[in-house]
Amino acid sequence: GFLAAGARAAIKTNGLNDIGLLMCQSLATAAAAFTTNRVCAAPVIIGRRHIADGVLRAIVVNSGNANACTGRRGLNDALRMCRVVSRQLRCPPKQVLPSSTGIIGHPLPMAKVCRGIVEASKALGNSLEHAQAFADAILTTDTRRKSAGTTLRINGRKVLLCGICKGAGMIGPRLQTASRRVGGRQATMLAYLTTDARVAAPTLRRLLQPAVDGSFNSLTIDDHTSTNDTCAILASGVSDVPVESARAQRMFLAALTEVCQSLAEQVAADGEGATKVVRIEVSRAASEHDARSIARAIANSPLVKCAMHGNDPNWGRIISAAGMCEARFEPERATLTLQGIPVFRRGKPVNFDPASVSRALQAREVVVGLNCGCGKASAGVWTCDLSEEYVSINADYHT
């Protein structure tokens, strides 16, 4: 029930696609979660308004320019993007969700943007190539596309659920659905999900939040929450499979979480300068909040991330990171493993072969396991290692 396209408008200097258009062939129910950074971009402000009714026909995205900190002009430009789409697709502007990603503080080159939207609207299609063109159009410092999909059966009938996202740096999403109060916590991480299920907008909104909490909100590369973070889901209903019963909603949430978690892990793997994904798994914490706080403190430690890059089994950095957050943590009860190998237990190190653990840490995917021994709650966070290339990319990004 969806069409997609990408176009080159010369907003980015690399000559690649930088305008993406995603269209539902009928009116879709929709929900979205946005950044909780107080400094939010114009398309986020407009997007919150447009998603309020829970219906959309299209999503339009530009890359190469975030349209953030651009004042009244930025708001007008985001609205103008929606109006151009509405003229091409013959739908109200309010049924279009805008997104932008790229450098902050520069006005959008609207002549280029408008031409690109018109070109993208003429190129809409439902093939794999069309989907890939849209996926390419949202990339910035990413080195590859990120996509995921799954099928599920509700009452014996097949439902499709797919998604794409982008993100490599400025990643520390703290997304909240648009119906929630926006908090004051500080990538850009953009994610767009589609399904052919028939789902009411309030149900989509209610299911989206736990799905992003268990995926994108459990992801950090540099813990810098972007001005533009957005995750939107559209349901076309063309399968005519309703997601109404409690059982159907549980099944749909599990599938949605699965897709979002795959996308989040792909973002971690493509972190700027990253050579590996690092999964921090905290178990037996006093509460879920404590487990998540500890996991995030470890994942965000530059010392831990550098150790992961150097394949250094420096357990002291990990244990001390766990102890510096406000969560309950008693090292005398804790056990720490690296790639399943115990390195710390009950307040002191375990005898282990540093060379063999270092070799184990050379894997593309590393698991750091911390059993707190003081409760039943658990949580996990995806991150990546910290390399010299990350510093180089971000030192040169603007100039």
PDB file of N, CA, C and O in Angstrom, residues 95-129:
ATOM      1  N   GLN A  95      -1.622  16.422   6.063  1.00  0.00           N
ATOM      2  CA  GLN A  95      -1.455  14.973   5.966  1.00  0.00           C
ATOM      3  C   GLN A  95      -0.049  14.585   5.514  1.00  0.00           C
ATOM      4  O   GLN A  95       0.197  13.441   5.145  1.00  0.00           O
ATOM      5  N   VAL A  96       0.879  15.540   5.555  1.00  0.00           N
ATOM      6  CA  VAL A  96       2.281  15.293   5.186  1.00  0.00           C
ATOM      7  C   VAL A  96       3.149  15.542   6.407  1.00  0.00           C
ATOM      8  O   VAL A  96       3.027  16.572   7.072  1.00  0.00           O
ATOM      9  N   LEU A  97       4.037  14.587   6.722  1.00  0.00           N
ATOM     10  CA  LEU A  97       4.982  14.733   7.828  1.00  0.00           C
ATOM     11  C   LEU A  97       6.347  15.109   7.258  1.00  0.00           C
ATOM     12  O   LEU A  97       6.906  14.357   6.457  1.00  0.00           O
ATOM     13  N   PRO A  98       6.919  16.260   7.655  1.00  0.00           N
ATOM     14  CA  PRO A  98       8.240  16.642   7.150  1.00  0.00           C
ATOM     15  C   PRO A  98       9.360  16.178   8.085  1.00  0.00           C
ATOM     16  O   PRO A  98       9.178  16.087   9.293  1.00  0.00           O
ATOM     17  N   SER A  99      10.506  15.891   7.516  1.00  0.00           N
ATOM     18  CA  SER A  99      11.710  15.576   8.292  1.00  0.00           C
ATOM     19  C   SER A  99      12.916  16.176   7.586  1.00  0.00           C
ATOM     20  O   SER A  99      12.921  16.300   6.352  1.00  0.00           O
ATOM     21  N   SER A 100      13.922  16.517   8.379  1.00  0.00           N
ATOM     22  CA  SER A 100      15.177  17.021   7.821  1.00  0.00           C
ATOM     23  C   SER A 100      16.325  16.473   8.647  1.00  0.00           C
ATOM     24  O   SER A 100      16.166  16.176   9.832  1.00  0.00           O
ATOM     25  N   THR A 101      17.492  16.360   8.024  1.00  0.00           N
ATOM     26  CA  THR A 101      18.687  15.917   8.732  1.00  0.00           C
ATOM     27  C   THR A 101      19.914  16.499   8.058  1.00  0.00           C
ATOM     28  O   THR A 101      19.970  16.617   6.828  1.00  0.00           O
ATOM     29  N   GLY A 102      20.885  16.880   8.866  1.00  0.00           N
ATOM     30  CA  GLY A 102      22.095  17.467   8.320  1.00  0.00           C
ATOM     31  C   GLY A 102      22.635  18.546   9.231  1.00  0.00           C
ATOM     32  O   GLY A 102      22.453  18.494  10.451  1.00  0.00           O
ATOM     33  N   ILE A 103      23.244  19.546   8.663  1.00  0.00           N
ATOM     34  CA  ILE A 103      23.905  20.580   9.437  1.00  0.00           C
ATOM     35  C   ILE A 103      22.881  21.545  10.041  1.00  0.00           C
ATOM     36  O   ILE A 103      21.850  21.838   9.439  1.00  0.00           O
ATOM     37  N   ILE A 104      23.170  22.003  11.249  1.00  0.00           N
ATOM     38  CA  ILE A 104      22.261  22.874  11.994  1.00  0.00           C
ATOM     39  C   ILE A 104      22.572  24.347  11.696  1.00  0.00           C
ATOM     40  O   ILE A 104      23.726  24.736  11.545  1.00  0.00           O
ATOM     41  N   GLY A 105      21.500  25.164  11.635  1.00  0.00           N
ATOM     42  CA  GLY A 105      21.666  26.614  11.594  1.00  0.00           C
ATOM     43  C   GLY A 105      21.726  27.238  10.228  1.00  0.00           C
ATOM     44  O   GLY A 105      21.976  28.447  10.119  1.00  0.00           O
ATOM     45  N   HIS A 106      21.480  26.454   9.177  1.00  0.00           N
ATOM     46  CA  HIS A 106      21.508  26.988   7.823  1.00  0.00           C
ATOM     47  C   HIS A 106      20.104  26.910   7.224  1.00  0.00           C
ATOM     48  O   HIS A 106      19.460  25.867   7.300  1.00  0.00           O
ATOM     49  N   PRO A 107      19.615  27.975   6.613  1.00  0.00           N
ATOM     50  CA  PRO A 107      18.303  27.912   5.959  1.00  0.00           C
ATOM     51  C   PRO A 107      18.299  26.872   4.837  1.00  0.00           C
ATOM     52  O   PRO A 107      19.312  26.649   4.174  1.00  0.00           O
ATOM     53  N   LEU A 108      17.154  26.256   4.640  1.00  0.00           N
ATOM     54  CA  LEU A 108      17.029  25.306   3.538  1.00  0.00           C
ATOM     55  C   LEU A 108      17.121  26.025   2.194  1.00  0.00           C
ATOM     56  O   LEU A 108      16.528  27.106   2.025  1.00  0.00           O
ATOM     57  N   PRO A 109      17.823  25.446   1.222  1.00  0.00           N
ATOM     58  CA  PRO A 109      17.816  26.009  -0.137  1.00  0.00           C
ATOM     59  C   PRO A 109      16.515  25.597  -0.822  1.00  0.00           C
ATOM     60  O   PRO A 109      16.448  24.592  -1.534  1.00  0.00           O
ATOM     61  N   MET A 110      15.458  26.364  -0.606  1.00  0.00           N
ATOM     62  CA  MET A 110      14.116  25.905  -0.953  1.00  0.00           C
ATOM     63  C   MET A 110      13.901  25.713  -2.454  1.00  0.00           C
ATOM     64  O   MET A 110      13.078  24.876  -2.852  1.00  0.00           O
ATOM     65  N   ALA A 111      14.598  26.449  -3.276  1.00  0.00           N
ATOM     66  CA  ALA A 111      14.442  26.222  -4.716  1.00  0.00           C
ATOM     67  C   ALA A 111      14.867  24.797  -5.066  1.00  0.00           C
ATOM     68  O   ALA A 111      14.181  24.088  -5.823  1.00  0.00           O
ATOM     69  N   LYS A 112      15.993  24.374  -4.503  1.00  0.00           N
ATOM     70  CA  LYS A 112      16.456  23.005  -4.736  1.00  0.00           C
ATOM     71  C   LYS A 112      15.509  21.990  -4.121  1.00  0.00           C
ATOM     72  O   LYS A 112      15.181  20.960  -4.729  1.00  0.00           O
ATOM     73  N   VAL A 113      15.077  22.272  -2.888  1.00  0.00           N
ATOM     74  CA  VAL A 113      14.192  21.337  -2.183  1.00  0.00           C
ATOM     75  C   VAL A 113      12.900  21.133  -2.958  1.00  0.00           C
ATOM     76  O   VAL A 113      12.451  19.996  -3.165  1.00  0.00           O
ATOM     77  N   CYS A 114      12.301  22.204  -3.416  1.00  0.00           N
ATOM     78  CA  CYS A 114      11.020  22.102  -4.128  1.00  0.00           C
ATOM     79  C   CYS A 114      11.182  21.338  -5.444  1.00  0.00           C
ATOM     80  O   CYS A 114      10.331  20.496  -5.785  1.00  0.00           O
ATOM     81  N   ARG A 115      12.261  21.624  -6.168  1.00  0.00           N
ATOM     82  CA  ARG A 115      12.498  20.875  -7.414  1.00  0.00           C
ATOM     83  C   ARG A 115      12.677  19.398  -7.108  1.00  0.00           C
ATOM     84  O   ARG A 115      12.158  18.532  -7.825  1.00  0.00           O
ATOM     85  N   GLY A 116      13.413  19.095  -6.036  1.00  0.00           N
ATOM     86  CA  GLY A 116      13.630  17.703  -5.672  1.00  0.00           C
ATOM     87  C   GLY A 116      12.347  16.984  -5.293  1.00  0.00           C
ATOM     88  O   GLY A 116      12.160  15.801  -5.638  1.00  0.00           O
ATOM     89  N   ILE A 117      11.455  17.665  -4.590  1.00  0.00           N
ATOM     90  CA  ILE A 117      10.177  17.046  -4.216  1.00  0.00           C
ATOM     91  C   ILE A 117       9.352  16.734  -5.455  1.00  0.00           C
ATOM     92  O   ILE A 117       8.752  15.650  -5.570  1.00  0.00           O
ATOM     93  N   VAL A 118       9.323  17.660  -6.404  1.00  0.00           N
ATOM     94  CA  VAL A 118       8.575  17.427  -7.646  1.00  0.00           C
ATOM     95  C   VAL A 118       9.152  16.232  -8.394  1.00  0.00           C
ATOM     96  O   VAL A 118       8.420  15.359  -8.885  1.00  0.00           O
ATOM     97  N   GLU A 119      10.492  16.167  -8.480  1.00  0.00           N
ATOM     98  CA  GLU A 119      11.129  15.029  -9.159  1.00  0.00           C
ATOM     99  C   GLU A 119      10.809  13.721  -8.450  1.00  0.00           C
ATOM    100  O   GLU A 119      10.508  12.707  -9.096  1.00  0.00           O
ATOM    101  N   ALA A 120      10.880  13.727  -7.113  1.00  0.00           N
ATOM    102  CA  ALA A 120      10.598  12.508  -6.357  1.00  0.00           C
ATOM    103  C   ALA A 120       9.156  12.067  -6.558  1.00  0.00           C
ATOM    104  O   ALA A 120       8.875  10.860  -6.678  1.00  0.00           O
ATOM    105  N   SER A 121       8.228  13.012  -6.600  1.00  0.00           N
ATOM    106  CA  SER A 121       6.818  12.650  -6.773  1.00  0.00           C
ATOM    107  C   SER A 121       6.568  11.985  -8.120  1.00  0.00           C
ATOM    108  O   SER A 121       5.695  11.130  -8.251  1.00  0.00           O
ATOM    109  N   LYS A 122       7.335  12.384  -9.124  1.00  0.00           N
ATOM    110  CA  LYS A 122       7.191  11.775 -10.448  1.00  0.00           C
ATOM    111  C   LYS A 122       7.829  10.395 -10.524  1.00  0.00           C
ATOM    112  O   LYS A 122       7.536   9.612 -11.436  1.00  0.00           O
ATOM    113  N   ALA A 123       8.713  10.093  -9.573  1.00  0.00           N
ATOM    114  CA  ALA A 123       9.458   8.832  -9.608  1.00  0.00           C
ATOM    115  C   ALA A 123       8.895   7.780  -8.657  1.00  0.00           C
ATOM    116  O   ALA A 123       9.483   6.714  -8.495  1.00  0.00           O
ATOM    117  N   LEU A 124       7.775   8.056  -8.008  1.00  0.00           N
ATOM    118  CA  LEU A 124       7.228   7.128  -7.007  1.00  0.00           C
ATOM    119  C   LEU A 124       6.949   5.750  -7.605  1.00  0.00           C
ATOM    120  O   LEU A 124       6.442   5.630  -8.724  1.00  0.00           O
ATOM    121  N   GLY A 125       7.284   4.722  -6.838  1.00  0.00           N
ATOM    122  CA  GLY A 125       7.022   3.355  -7.266  1.00  0.00           C
ATOM    123  C   GLY A 125       7.095   2.406  -6.089  1.00  0.00           C
ATOM    124  O   GLY A 125       7.440   2.803  -4.970  1.00  0.00           O
ATOM    125  N   ASN A 126       6.779   1.141  -6.320  1.00  0.00           N
ATOM    126  CA  ASN A 126       6.721   0.170  -5.208  1.00  0.00           C
ATOM    127  C   ASN A 126       7.743  -0.951  -5.328  1.00  0.00           C
ATOM    128  O   ASN A 126       7.623  -1.985  -4.678  1.00  0.00           O
ATOM    129  N   SER A 127       8.781  -0.759  -6.148  1.00  0.00           N
ATOM    130  CA  SER A 127       9.808  -1.791  -6.295  1.00  0.00           C
ATOM    131  C   SER A 127      10.873  -1.651  -5.212  1.00  0.00           C
ATOM    132  O   SER A 127      10.926  -0.649  -4.482  1.00  0.00           O
ATOM    133  N   LEU A 128      11.741  -2.648  -5.123  1.00  0.00           N
ATOM    134  CA  LEU A 128      12.870  -2.583  -4.201  1.00  0.00           C
ATOM    135  C   LEU A 128      13.755  -1.385  -4.516  1.00  0.00           C
ATOM    136  O   LEU A 128      14.250  -0.718  -3.615  1.00  0.00           O
ATOM    137  N   GLU A 129      13.936  -1.112  -5.797  1.00  0.00           N
ATOM    138  CA  GLU A 129      14.776   0.022  -6.190  1.00  0.00           C
ATOM    139  C   GLU A 129      14.199   1.350  -5.696  1.00  0.00           C
ATOM    140  O   GLU A 129      14.943   2.250  -5.287  1.00  0.00           O
TER     141      GLU A 129
END
